[in-house]
mmCIF file of C-alpha atoms and ligand atoms in Angstrom:
data_model
loop_
_atom_site.group_PDB
_atom_site.id
_atom_site.type_symbol
_atom_site.label_atom_id
_atom_site.label_comp_id
_atom_site.label_asym_id
_atom_site.label_seq_id
_atom_site.Cartn_x
_atom_site.Cartn_y
_atom_site.Cartn_z
ATOM 1 C CA MET A 1 -0.068 -0.010 -0.105
ATOM 2 C CA VAL A 2 1.460 3.634 -0.660
ATOM 3 C CA LEU A 3 1.452 5.618 2.148
ATOM 4 C CA ASP A 4 0.239 9.165 2.231
ATOM 5 C CA LYS A 5 2.616 11.657 1.005
ATOM 6 C CA GLU A 6 1.406 14.113 4.058
ATOM 7 C CA LYS A 7 3.651 15.034 6.654
ATOM 8 C CA LEU A 8 2.458 15.640 10.238
ATOM 9 C CA ASP A 9 2.200 19.199 11.243
ATOM 10 C CA GLN A 10 3.988 20.277 14.482
ATOM 11 C CA LYS A 11 0.602 20.138 16.571
ATOM 12 C CA GLN A 12 0.149 16.563 15.243
ATOM 13 C CA LEU A 13 3.797 15.920 16.112
ATOM 14 C CA GLU A 14 3.268 17.030 19.840
ATOM 15 C CA LYS A 15 0.228 15.033 20.166
ATOM 16 C CA VAL A 16 1.986 11.662 18.819
ATOM 17 C CA ALA A 17 5.079 12.610 21.094
ATOM 18 C CA ALA A 18 2.492 13.000 24.298
ATOM 19 C CA ALA A 19 1.072 9.695 23.351
ATOM 20 C CA ALA A 20 4.151 8.070 23.028
ATOM 21 C CA ARG A 21 5.194 9.358 26.476
ATOM 22 C CA LEU A 22 1.778 8.228 27.985
ATOM 23 C CA LEU A 23 2.491 4.505 26.315
ATOM 24 C CA LYS A 24 5.984 4.462 27.935
ATOM 25 C CA GLU A 25 4.345 5.186 31.124
ATOM 26 C CA GLY A 26 1.961 2.525 31.058
ATOM 27 C CA GLY A 27 -0.943 4.471 29.362
ATOM 28 C CA ILE A 28 -3.907 3.341 27.077
ATOM 29 C CA VAL A 29 -4.212 5.541 23.879
ATOM 30 C CA ALA A 30 -6.588 4.906 21.153
ATOM 31 C CA PHE A 31 -4.571 5.535 17.706
ATOM 32 C CA PRO A 32 -5.800 5.521 14.022
ATOM 33 C CA THR A 33 -4.522 2.699 11.394
ATOM 34 C CA GLU A 34 -5.461 2.402 7.837
ATOM 35 C CA THR A 35 -8.010 -0.118 8.949
ATOM 36 C CA VAL A 36 -9.878 0.917 12.038
ATOM 37 C CA TYR A 37 -8.712 2.496 15.343
ATOM 38 C CA GLY A 38 -6.589 0.917 17.815
ATOM 39 C CA LEU A 39 -6.446 0.477 21.697
ATOM 40 C CA GLY A 40 -2.853 0.663 22.175
ATOM 41 C CA ALA A 41 -0.802 -0.361 25.037
ATOM 42 C CA ASP A 42 3.099 -0.938 25.322
ATOM 43 C CA ALA A 43 3.353 -4.416 23.932
ATOM 44 C CA THR A 44 6.181 -5.416 26.668
ATOM 45 C CA ASN A 45 4.218 -3.990 29.642
ATOM 46 C CA THR A 46 1.987 -6.425 31.279
ATOM 47 C CA ASP A 47 -0.388 -4.199 33.490
ATOM 48 C CA ALA A 48 -1.104 -2.066 30.562
ATOM 49 C CA VAL A 49 -1.738 -4.949 28.404
ATOM 50 C CA ARG A 50 -4.171 -6.188 31.067
ATOM 51 C CA LYS A 51 -6.071 -2.795 31.110
ATOM 52 C CA VAL A 52 -6.725 -2.960 27.687
ATOM 53 C CA TYR A 53 -8.470 -6.410 28.212
ATOM 54 C CA GLU A 54 -10.486 -4.795 30.766
ATOM 55 C CA ILE A 55 -11.445 -1.687 29.184
ATOM 56 C CA LYS A 56 -12.471 -3.513 25.994
ATOM 57 C CA GLN A 57 -14.188 -6.053 28.349
ATOM 58 C CA ARG A 58 -12.512 -8.992 26.299
ATOM 59 C CA PRO A 59 -11.824 -12.416 27.160
ATOM 60 C CA THR A 60 -8.228 -12.744 27.828
ATOM 61 C CA ASP A 61 -8.071 -15.872 25.905
ATOM 62 C CA HIS A 62 -8.509 -13.669 22.868
ATOM 63 C CA PRO A 63 -5.063 -12.597 21.786
ATOM 64 C CA LEU A 64 -3.863 -9.038 20.626
ATOM 65 C CA ILE A 65 -2.312 -8.066 17.470
ATOM 66 C CA VAL A 66 1.409 -6.590 17.839
ATOM 67 C CA HIS A 67 1.804 -3.450 15.975
ATOM 68 C CA ILE A 68 5.673 -2.504 14.662
ATOM 69 C CA GLY A 69 7.028 0.574 13.172
ATOM 70 C CA HIS A 70 9.289 -1.134 10.701
ATOM 71 C CA ILE A 71 9.678 -4.314 8.831
ATOM 72 C CA THR A 72 13.147 -4.917 10.408
ATOM 73 C CA GLN A 73 11.491 -5.420 13.715
ATOM 74 C CA LEU A 74 9.773 -8.447 12.518
ATOM 75 C CA ASP A 75 12.433 -11.146 13.646
ATOM 76 C CA TYR A 76 12.433 -9.303 17.138
ATOM 77 C CA TRP A 77 8.906 -10.220 18.152
ATOM 78 C CA ALA A 78 8.604 -13.491 15.962
ATOM 79 C CA GLN A 79 10.757 -16.234 15.402
ATOM 80 C CA GLU A 80 11.003 -19.588 12.954
ATOM 81 C CA ILE A 81 9.676 -17.166 9.993
ATOM 82 C CA PRO A 82 8.485 -19.022 6.793
ATOM 83 C CA GLU A 83 9.994 -17.626 3.773
ATOM 84 C CA ALA A 84 6.101 -17.037 2.467
ATOM 85 C CA ALA A 85 5.431 -14.558 5.365
ATOM 86 C CA TRP A 86 8.661 -12.487 4.589
ATOM 87 C CA LEU A 87 7.420 -12.423 1.254
ATOM 88 C CA LEU A 88 3.932 -11.053 2.188
ATOM 89 C CA ALA A 89 5.371 -8.535 4.894
ATOM 90 C CA ARG A 90 7.980 -7.093 2.017
ATOM 91 C CA HIS A 91 4.976 -6.829 -0.345
ATOM 92 C CA PHE A 92 1.968 -5.597 1.851
ATOM 93 C CA TRP A 93 3.475 -3.694 4.655
ATOM 94 C CA PRO A 94 3.148 -0.947 5.711
ATOM 95 C CA GLY A 95 -0.676 -2.277 4.923
ATOM 96 C CA PRO A 96 -3.916 -4.110 6.313
ATOM 97 C CA LEU A 97 -2.250 -7.626 6.653
ATOM 98 C CA THR A 98 -1.577 -9.541 10.145
ATOM 99 C CA LEU A 99 0.731 -12.357 10.311
ATOM 100 C CA ILE A 100 0.439 -15.231 12.554
ATOM 101 C CA LEU A 101 4.017 -16.218 13.700
ATOM 102 C CA ARG A 102 5.589 -18.297 16.217
ATOM 103 C CA ARG A 103 6.250 -15.647 18.828
ATOM 104 C CA SER A 104 9.652 -14.575 20.198
ATOM 105 C CA PRO A 105 10.501 -14.553 23.973
ATOM 106 C CA HIS A 106 9.868 -10.872 24.241
ATOM 107 C CA ILE A 107 6.058 -11.117 23.977
ATOM 108 C CA PRO A 108 4.541 -11.412 27.534
ATOM 109 C CA ASP A 109 1.739 -14.109 27.717
ATOM 110 C CA CYS A 110 -1.258 -11.956 28.165
ATOM 111 C CA VAL A 111 -0.570 -10.615 24.527
ATOM 112 C CA THR A 112 -1.051 -13.831 23.116
ATOM 113 C CA GLY A 113 -3.658 -15.461 25.382
ATOM 114 C CA GLY A 114 -1.032 -17.784 26.422
ATOM 115 C CA GLN A 115 -0.440 -19.191 22.771
ATOM 116 C CA ASP A 116 2.805 -19.630 21.180
ATOM 117 C CA THR A 117 1.831 -17.858 18.098
ATOM 118 C CA VAL A 118 1.361 -13.723 17.856
ATOM 119 C CA GLY A 119 -0.418 -11.689 15.035
ATOM 120 C CA ILE A 120 2.375 -8.870 14.003
ATOM 121 C CA ARG A 121 1.166 -6.051 11.795
ATOM 122 C CA LEU A 122 3.097 -2.892 10.475
ATOM 123 C CA PRO A 123 0.077 -0.399 9.883
ATOM 124 C CA ALA A 124 -0.146 2.166 6.996
ATOM 125 C CA HIS A 125 -1.120 5.484 8.814
ATOM 126 C CA PRO A 126 1.423 8.408 9.228
ATOM 127 C CA VAL A 127 0.157 8.860 12.853
ATOM 128 C CA ALA A 128 0.615 5.251 13.706
ATOM 129 C CA LEU A 129 3.964 5.017 12.234
ATOM 130 C CA LYS A 130 5.038 8.022 13.826
ATOM 131 C CA LEU A 131 3.855 6.665 17.181
ATOM 132 C CA LEU A 132 5.406 3.377 16.696
ATOM 133 C CA ASN A 133 8.703 5.106 15.808
ATOM 134 C CA MET A 134 8.597 7.446 18.697
ATOM 135 C CA ILE A 135 8.092 4.849 21.469
ATOM 136 C CA GLY A 136 11.623 3.788 21.209
ATOM 137 C CA PRO A 137 13.673 0.890 19.884
ATOM 138 C CA ASN A 138 12.647 -2.684 21.063
ATOM 139 C CA LYS A 139 9.072 -1.198 21.680
ATOM 140 C CA ALA A 140 5.705 -2.084 20.073
ATOM 141 C CA ILE A 141 2.197 -1.562 20.656
ATOM 142 C CA ALA A 142 -0.349 -4.167 21.186
ATOM 143 C CA ALA A 143 -3.703 -3.333 20.031
ATOM 144 C CA PRO A 144 -7.400 -4.842 19.400
ATOM 145 C CA SER A 145 -9.954 -2.730 17.798
ATOM 146 C CA ALA A 146 -10.980 0.379 20.115
ATOM 147 C CA ASN A 147 -14.386 -0.986 20.597
ATOM 148 C CA LEU A 148 -16.380 -2.740 23.292
ATOM 149 C CA TYR A 149 -15.894 -6.305 22.685
ATOM 150 C CA GLY A 150 -18.457 -7.599 20.153
ATOM 151 C CA ARG A 151 -19.397 -4.069 18.929
ATOM 152 C CA ILE A 152 -18.644 -2.324 15.602
ATOM 153 C CA SER A 153 -15.077 -1.195 15.033
ATOM 154 C CA PRO A 154 -14.405 2.435 15.079
ATOM 155 C CA THR A 155 -13.456 4.374 11.937
ATOM 156 C CA THR A 156 -13.024 7.856 13.247
ATOM 157 C CA ALA A 157 -11.957 9.317 16.692
ATOM 158 C CA ALA A 158 -15.441 10.476 17.462
ATOM 159 C CA HIS A 159 -16.399 6.639 17.326
ATOM 160 C CA VAL A 160 -13.852 5.766 19.783
ATOM 161 C CA SER A 161 -14.782 8.813 22.077
ATOM 162 C CA THR A 162 -18.648 7.855 22.145
ATOM 163 C CA THR A 163 -17.763 4.461 24.164
ATOM 164 C CA LEU A 164 -14.327 4.953 25.536
ATOM 165 C CA ASN A 165 -13.771 8.516 26.260
ATOM 166 C CA ASN A 166 -13.319 8.631 30.278
ATOM 167 C CA LYS A 167 -11.828 5.136 30.077
ATOM 168 C CA ILE A 168 -8.542 5.647 28.493
ATOM 169 C CA ASP A 169 -5.741 8.345 28.446
ATOM 170 C CA MET A 170 -5.769 9.737 25.326
ATOM 171 C CA ILE A 171 -7.440 9.586 21.468
ATOM 172 C CA LEU A 172 -5.194 10.429 18.876
ATOM 173 C CA ASP A 173 -7.181 12.054 15.705
ATOM 174 C CA GLY A 174 -6.089 10.751 12.616
ATOM 175 C CA GLY A 175 -8.983 11.240 10.518
ATOM 176 C CA ALA A 176 -11.340 8.632 8.695
ATOM 177 C CA CYS A 177 -9.523 5.235 8.423
ATOM 178 C CA LYS A 178 -9.004 4.779 4.728
ATOM 179 C CA VAL A 179 -9.562 0.898 4.561
ATOM 180 C CA GLY A 180 -12.585 0.824 6.738
ATOM 181 C CA LEU A 181 -12.371 -2.963 7.522
ATOM 182 C CA GLU A 182 -9.935 -4.762 9.747
ATOM 183 C CA SER A 183 -6.829 -6.223 8.460
ATOM 184 C CA THR A 184 -6.818 -9.592 6.661
ATOM 185 C CA ILE A 185 -5.313 -12.208 8.854
ATOM 186 C CA ILE A 186 -2.802 -14.777 7.706
ATOM 187 C CA SER A 187 -1.196 -18.008 9.437
ATOM 188 C CA PHE A 188 1.350 -20.669 8.038
ATOM 189 C CA GLU A 189 1.395 -24.371 9.210
ATOM 190 C CA HIS A 190 3.717 -27.050 7.679
ATOM 191 C CA GLY A 191 3.982 -24.735 4.572
ATOM 192 C CA THR A 192 0.213 -24.199 3.916
ATOM 193 C CA VAL A 193 -0.860 -20.624 3.938
ATOM 194 C CA PHE A 194 -4.578 -20.074 5.643
ATOM 195 C CA LEU A 195 -6.722 -17.299 6.053
ATOM 196 C CA LEU A 196 -7.930 -16.849 9.455
ATOM 197 C CA ARG A 197 -9.859 -13.711 8.629
ATOM 198 C CA PRO A 198 -10.727 -11.644 5.406
ATOM 199 C CA GLY A 199 -9.994 -8.286 5.566
ATOM 200 C CA GLY A 200 -8.346 -5.261 3.900
ATOM 201 C CA ILE A 201 -6.014 -7.060 1.526
ATOM 202 C CA PRO A 202 -8.207 -9.395 -0.907
ATOM 203 C CA VAL A 203 -6.959 -13.096 -1.078
ATOM 204 C CA SER A 204 -6.387 -12.936 -4.413
ATOM 205 C CA ALA A 205 -3.951 -10.376 -3.915
ATOM 206 C CA ILE A 206 -2.010 -12.703 -1.423
ATOM 207 C CA GLU A 207 -2.072 -15.718 -3.922
ATOM 208 C CA SER A 208 -0.935 -13.738 -6.856
ATOM 209 C CA VAL A 209 2.218 -12.807 -4.314
ATOM 210 C CA LEU A 210 2.688 -16.417 -3.277
ATOM 211 C CA ASN A 211 1.830 -18.190 -6.542
ATOM 212 C CA LYS A 212 -0.117 -20.856 -4.364
ATOM 213 C CA PRO A 213 -3.572 -20.997 -3.179
ATOM 214 C CA VAL A 214 -4.853 -19.857 0.506
ATOM 215 C CA ILE A 215 -6.974 -22.077 2.275
ATOM 216 C CA SER A 216 -9.697 -20.746 4.329
ATOM 217 C CA HIS A 217 -9.499 -21.832 7.925
ATOM 218 C CA LYS A 218 -12.815 -22.064 9.926
ATOM 219 C CA SER A 219 -12.386 -22.108 13.948
ATOM 220 C CA LYS A 220 -11.271 -25.478 15.170
ATOM 221 C CA THR A 221 -13.452 -24.970 17.898
ATOM 222 C CA PRO A 222 -16.855 -23.984 16.736
ATOM 223 C CA VAL A 223 -18.987 -22.242 19.176
ATOM 224 C CA THR A 224 -22.543 -23.288 19.892
ATOM 225 C CA ARG A 225 -24.998 -21.325 17.552
ATOM 226 C CA VAL A 226 -27.475 -20.145 20.263
ATOM 227 C CA PRO A 227 -29.203 -16.774 19.356
ATOM 228 C CA GLY A 228 -28.906 -14.128 21.984
ATOM 229 C CA ALA A 229 -26.579 -16.510 24.243
ATOM 230 C CA LEU A 230 -23.294 -15.683 22.539
ATOM 231 C CA PRO A 231 -22.066 -12.138 21.953
ATOM 232 C CA SER A 232 -22.185 -11.382 18.356
ATOM 233 C CA HIS A 233 -19.297 -9.435 16.643
ATOM 234 C CA TYR A 234 -19.158 -6.409 14.815
ATOM 235 C CA ALA A 235 -22.614 -6.099 15.957
ATOM 236 C CA PRO A 236 -24.727 -2.480 16.255
ATOM 237 C CA THR A 237 -26.904 -2.409 19.204
ATOM 238 C CA THR A 238 -30.215 -1.817 16.898
ATOM 239 C CA PRO A 239 -30.944 -5.509 15.352
ATOM 240 C CA LEU A 240 -29.338 -5.883 11.851
ATOM 241 C CA GLN A 241 -30.832 -8.452 9.573
ATOM 242 C CA LEU A 242 -29.536 -9.496 6.094
ATOM 243 C CA PHE A 243 -31.948 -10.245 3.081
ATOM 244 C CA HIS A 244 -31.846 -10.448 -0.570
ATOM 245 C CA LEU A 245 -33.739 -7.392 -2.445
ATOM 246 C CA PRO A 246 -37.109 -8.728 -2.917
ATOM 247 C CA GLU A 247 -37.734 -10.058 0.837
ATOM 248 C CA LEU A 248 -35.669 -6.976 1.798
ATOM 249 C CA ILE A 249 -38.232 -4.816 0.431
ATOM 250 C CA GLN A 250 -41.165 -6.916 1.498
ATOM 251 C CA THR A 251 -39.607 -7.126 5.130
ATOM 252 C CA ALA A 252 -39.264 -3.308 5.231
ATOM 253 C CA ASN A 253 -42.770 -2.604 4.157
ATOM 254 C CA LYS A 254 -44.117 -5.346 6.737
ATOM 255 C CA LEU A 255 -42.355 -3.585 9.558
ATOM 256 C CA ALA A 256 -43.679 -0.010 8.317
ATOM 257 C CA ALA A 257 -47.073 -1.103 8.502
ATOM 258 C CA GLN A 258 -46.499 -2.033 12.172
ATOM 259 C CA ASN A 259 -45.354 1.364 12.649
ATOM 260 C CA LEU A 260 -41.680 0.442 13.036
ATOM 261 C CA HIS A 261 -38.930 2.297 11.966
ATOM 262 C CA THR A 262 -36.520 0.821 9.677
ATOM 263 C CA VAL A 263 -33.136 1.940 7.964
ATOM 264 C CA VAL A 264 -32.700 -0.202 4.526
ATOM 265 C CA ILE A 265 -29.445 -0.026 3.048
ATOM 266 C CA THR A 266 -28.514 -1.655 -0.154
ATOM 267 C CA TRP A 267 -26.034 -1.664 -2.816
ATOM 268 C CA SER A 268 -28.594 -2.275 -5.698
ATOM 269 C CA GLU A 269 -30.617 0.563 -7.107
ATOM 270 C CA ILE A 270 -34.042 0.556 -5.627
ATOM 271 C CA ASN A 271 -37.172 2.519 -7.252
ATOM 272 C CA SER A 272 -38.201 4.808 -4.538
ATOM 273 C CA SER A 273 -41.691 4.169 -4.928
ATOM 274 C CA GLN A 274 -40.675 0.382 -3.645
ATOM 275 C CA LEU A 275 -39.872 1.902 -0.141
ATOM 276 C CA SER A 276 -42.102 4.719 0.092
ATOM 277 C CA ALA A 277 -43.474 4.801 3.756
ATOM 278 C CA PRO A 278 -42.114 7.320 5.684
ATOM 279 C CA ASN A 279 -40.774 5.367 8.561
ATOM 280 C CA ILE A 280 -38.274 3.828 6.117
ATOM 281 C CA GLN A 281 -35.097 5.508 5.504
ATOM 282 C CA HIS A 282 -33.473 4.059 2.340
ATOM 283 C CA VAL A 283 -29.693 4.385 2.161
ATOM 284 C CA ARG A 284 -27.931 3.256 -1.198
ATOM 285 C CA MET A 285 -24.146 2.092 -1.012
ATOM 286 C CA SER A 286 -21.629 1.676 -3.354
ATOM 287 C CA ARG A 287 -21.492 -1.429 -5.591
ATOM 288 C CA ASP A 288 -17.534 -1.161 -5.346
ATOM 289 C CA PRO A 289 -16.506 -3.160 -2.612
ATOM 290 C CA VAL A 290 -13.708 -0.999 -1.595
ATOM 291 C CA HIS A 291 -15.860 1.718 -1.445
ATOM 292 C CA TYR A 292 -18.733 0.221 0.494
ATOM 293 C CA GLY A 293 -15.899 -1.329 3.065
ATOM 294 C CA GLN A 294 -14.656 2.258 3.571
ATOM 295 C CA HIS A 295 -18.207 3.267 4.762
ATOM 296 C CA LEU A 296 -19.884 0.424 6.045
ATOM 297 C CA TYR A 297 -18.858 0.959 10.082
ATOM 298 C CA ALA A 298 -19.454 4.752 9.923
ATOM 299 C CA LEU A 299 -22.724 3.937 8.753
ATOM 300 C CA LEU A 300 -23.586 1.539 10.977
ATOM 301 C CA HIS A 301 -22.293 3.594 13.810
ATOM 302 C CA ARG A 302 -24.554 6.495 12.693
ATOM 303 C CA TYR A 303 -27.669 4.357 12.299
ATOM 304 C CA ASP A 304 -27.126 2.577 15.158
ATOM 305 C CA GLN A 305 -27.129 5.918 17.291
ATOM 306 C CA ALA A 306 -30.497 7.040 15.448
ATOM 307 C CA PRO A 307 -33.840 5.421 16.944
ATOM 308 C CA TYR A 308 -34.514 3.023 14.264
ATOM 309 C CA ASN A 309 -36.214 -0.392 15.297
ATOM 310 C CA TYR A 310 -34.035 -2.290 12.402
ATOM 311 C CA ILE A 311 -31.199 -1.854 10.035
ATOM 312 C CA LEU A 312 -32.086 -3.996 7.076
ATOM 313 C CA MET A 313 -29.046 -4.908 4.608
ATOM 314 C CA GLU A 314 -28.972 -6.040 1.364
ATOM 315 C CA THR A 315 -27.023 -9.333 1.408
ATOM 316 C CA PRO A 316 -23.581 -8.670 -0.411
ATOM 317 C CA PRO A 317 -22.823 -10.156 -3.864
ATOM 318 C CA GLU A 318 -21.108 -13.579 -3.399
ATOM 319 C CA LEU A 319 -17.569 -12.627 -5.137
ATOM 320 C CA PRO A 320 -14.562 -12.816 -3.925
ATOM 321 C CA ALA A 321 -13.963 -8.987 -3.445
ATOM 322 C CA TRP A 322 -16.945 -9.085 -0.835
ATOM 323 C CA LEU A 323 -15.496 -11.633 1.230
ATOM 324 C CA ALA A 324 -14.673 -9.322 4.191
ATOM 325 C CA ILE A 325 -17.769 -7.449 4.009
ATOM 326 C CA SER A 326 -19.760 -10.498 4.091
ATOM 327 C CA ASP A 327 -18.066 -11.804 6.831
ATOM 328 C CA ARG A 328 -18.528 -8.699 9.096
ATOM 329 C CA LEU A 329 -22.264 -8.314 8.015
ATOM 330 C CA GLN A 330 -22.873 -12.160 8.891
ATOM 331 C CA ARG A 331 -21.275 -11.564 12.160
ATOM 332 C CA ALA A 332 -23.300 -8.535 12.988
ATOM 333 C CA SER A 333 -26.597 -10.016 11.987
ATOM 334 C CA TYR A 334 -25.775 -13.150 14.022
ATOM 335 C CA ALA A 335 -27.405 -12.528 17.342
ATOM 336 C CA HIS A 336 -30.811 -11.780 15.368
ATOM 337 C CA LEU A 337 -31.108 -14.675 13.194
HETATM 338 O O1 LIG B 1 -6.855 -4.016 11.238
HETATM 339 C C1 LIG B 1 -6.792 -4.524 12.341
HETATM 340 O O2 LIG B 1 -6.287 -5.734 12.482
HETATM 341 C C2 LIG B 1 -7.247 -4.035 13.549
HETATM 342 C C3 LIG B 1 -6.246 -2.437 13.910
HETATM 343 C C4 LIG B 1 -6.362 -1.851 15.070
HETATM 344 O O3 LIG B 1 -4.597 -3.396 13.745
HETATM 345 N N1 LIG B 1 -6.993 -4.861 15.096
HETATM 346 C C5 LIG B 1 -7.902 -5.685 15.200
HETATM 347 O O4 LIG B 1 -7.694 -6.186 16.210
HETATM 348 O O5 LIG B 1 -8.861 -5.891 14.373
HETATM 349 P P1 LIG B 1 -8.681 -7.062 17.226
HETATM 350 O O6 LIG B 1 -7.988 -7.651 18.223
HETATM 351 O O7 LIG B 1 -10.257 -6.543 16.847
HETATM 352 O O8 LIG B 1 -8.719 -8.480 16.270
HETATM 353 C C6 LIG B 1 -7.868 -9.436 16.042
HETATM 354 C C7 LIG B 1 -7.967 -10.812 15.958
HETATM 355 C C8 LIG B 1 -8.729 -11.355 16.954
HETATM 356 O O9 LIG B 1 -9.837 -12.001 16.257
HETATM 357 C C9 LIG B 1 -7.673 -12.269 17.439
HETATM 358 O O10 LIG B 1 -8.265 -13.662 17.841
HETATM 359 C C10 LIG B 1 -6.504 -12.650 16.314
HETATM 360 O O11 LIG B 1 -6.897 -11.571 15.469
HETATM 361 N N2 LIG B 1 -5.408 -13.012 16.446
HETATM 362 C C11 LIG B 1 -4.533 -12.022 17.382
HETATM 363 N N3 LIG B 1 -3.451 -13.139 17.617
HETATM 364 C C12 LIG B 1 -3.813 -14.107 17.403
HETATM 365 C C13 LIG B 1 -2.978 -15.385 17.062
HETATM 366 N N4 LIG B 1 -1.769 -15.481 17.773
HETATM 367 N N5 LIG B 1 -3.386 -16.582 16.745
HETATM 368 C C14 LIG B 1 -4.681 -16.362 15.921
HETATM 369 N N6 LIG B 1 -5.675 -15.261 16.007
HETATM 370 C C15 LIG B 1 -5.057 -14.392 16.645
HETATM 371 MG MG1 LIG B 2 -11.884 -6.075 16.785
#
């Protein structure tokens, strides 16, 4: 990914320097990346990392990604790095790609949830990179997305402050995230490359760099699908449901007749007469998955805060370029099936 040419101005530099000081003192700082905002702690400070889990209300066996400032730091934090991982790092970093690798002794247990692997990423955002460079040598930032566990990831500083403002030491504002969806997560086992989470880098791009297939890796310990009993992920608090177009229109009109307020989000064009009830708000998104992905979370945050009874969304196209979007929307609608 090409980095922004824009240089940080003096005021931004001072804020980043203040954030770096806070991190070194064990503070918690929300910071922008090109994917979503992260909730950062010094990856070598066990107490600070524990605070991140606490603030996020995240189970401690759910590992954090370690963010580094330069590719040369990769073999400080990871070991036995396969050539395929180097190849991907050289090609896609800085960028929305997380590599799961065998962890080095420098990584505390609490970062990895006790596993012997660690997720590592070099983000492509000038503020994140400056921050990583300012915290000093042999330092990295352990960070999950800066949202409460199970909720929608933040793509602006305002999204972070709505839920976490008084719980953390600082929010660095770096504008709206350009990718808008989390990083693609890749792991390596016995020469096979697995996709753990679709994200900002399309699988096809990874396959063409490696010149071999990437295998989709479903969780080895499937969770029981009990609606409502388990937290859904990437979910708004307003019930969200996915439908193909004809059923979507039918459902919105049925709910409108019951005096319920719905927002209907489509990528297809719809004749406005099909959704004419006053308590239906129709939002037309882009047909381009890159643009759609950029705006998806911001849209969900906006309509989740508005007084709607339902968010009804058009099922995304079943095409590889929509994989990350489909994955997030399926999880967002999970609790309401
Ligand atoms: O784009 C992103 O990846 C953002 C930005 C802030 O970098 N971060 C992010 O972090 O999405 P989080 O914590 O919300 O999601 C990280 C995912 C989790 O599902 C976690 O289980 C997985 O990465 N993960 C982290 N370390 C892992 C490991 N060692 N093995 C398997 N999965 C791992
Ligand atoms: Mg997250």
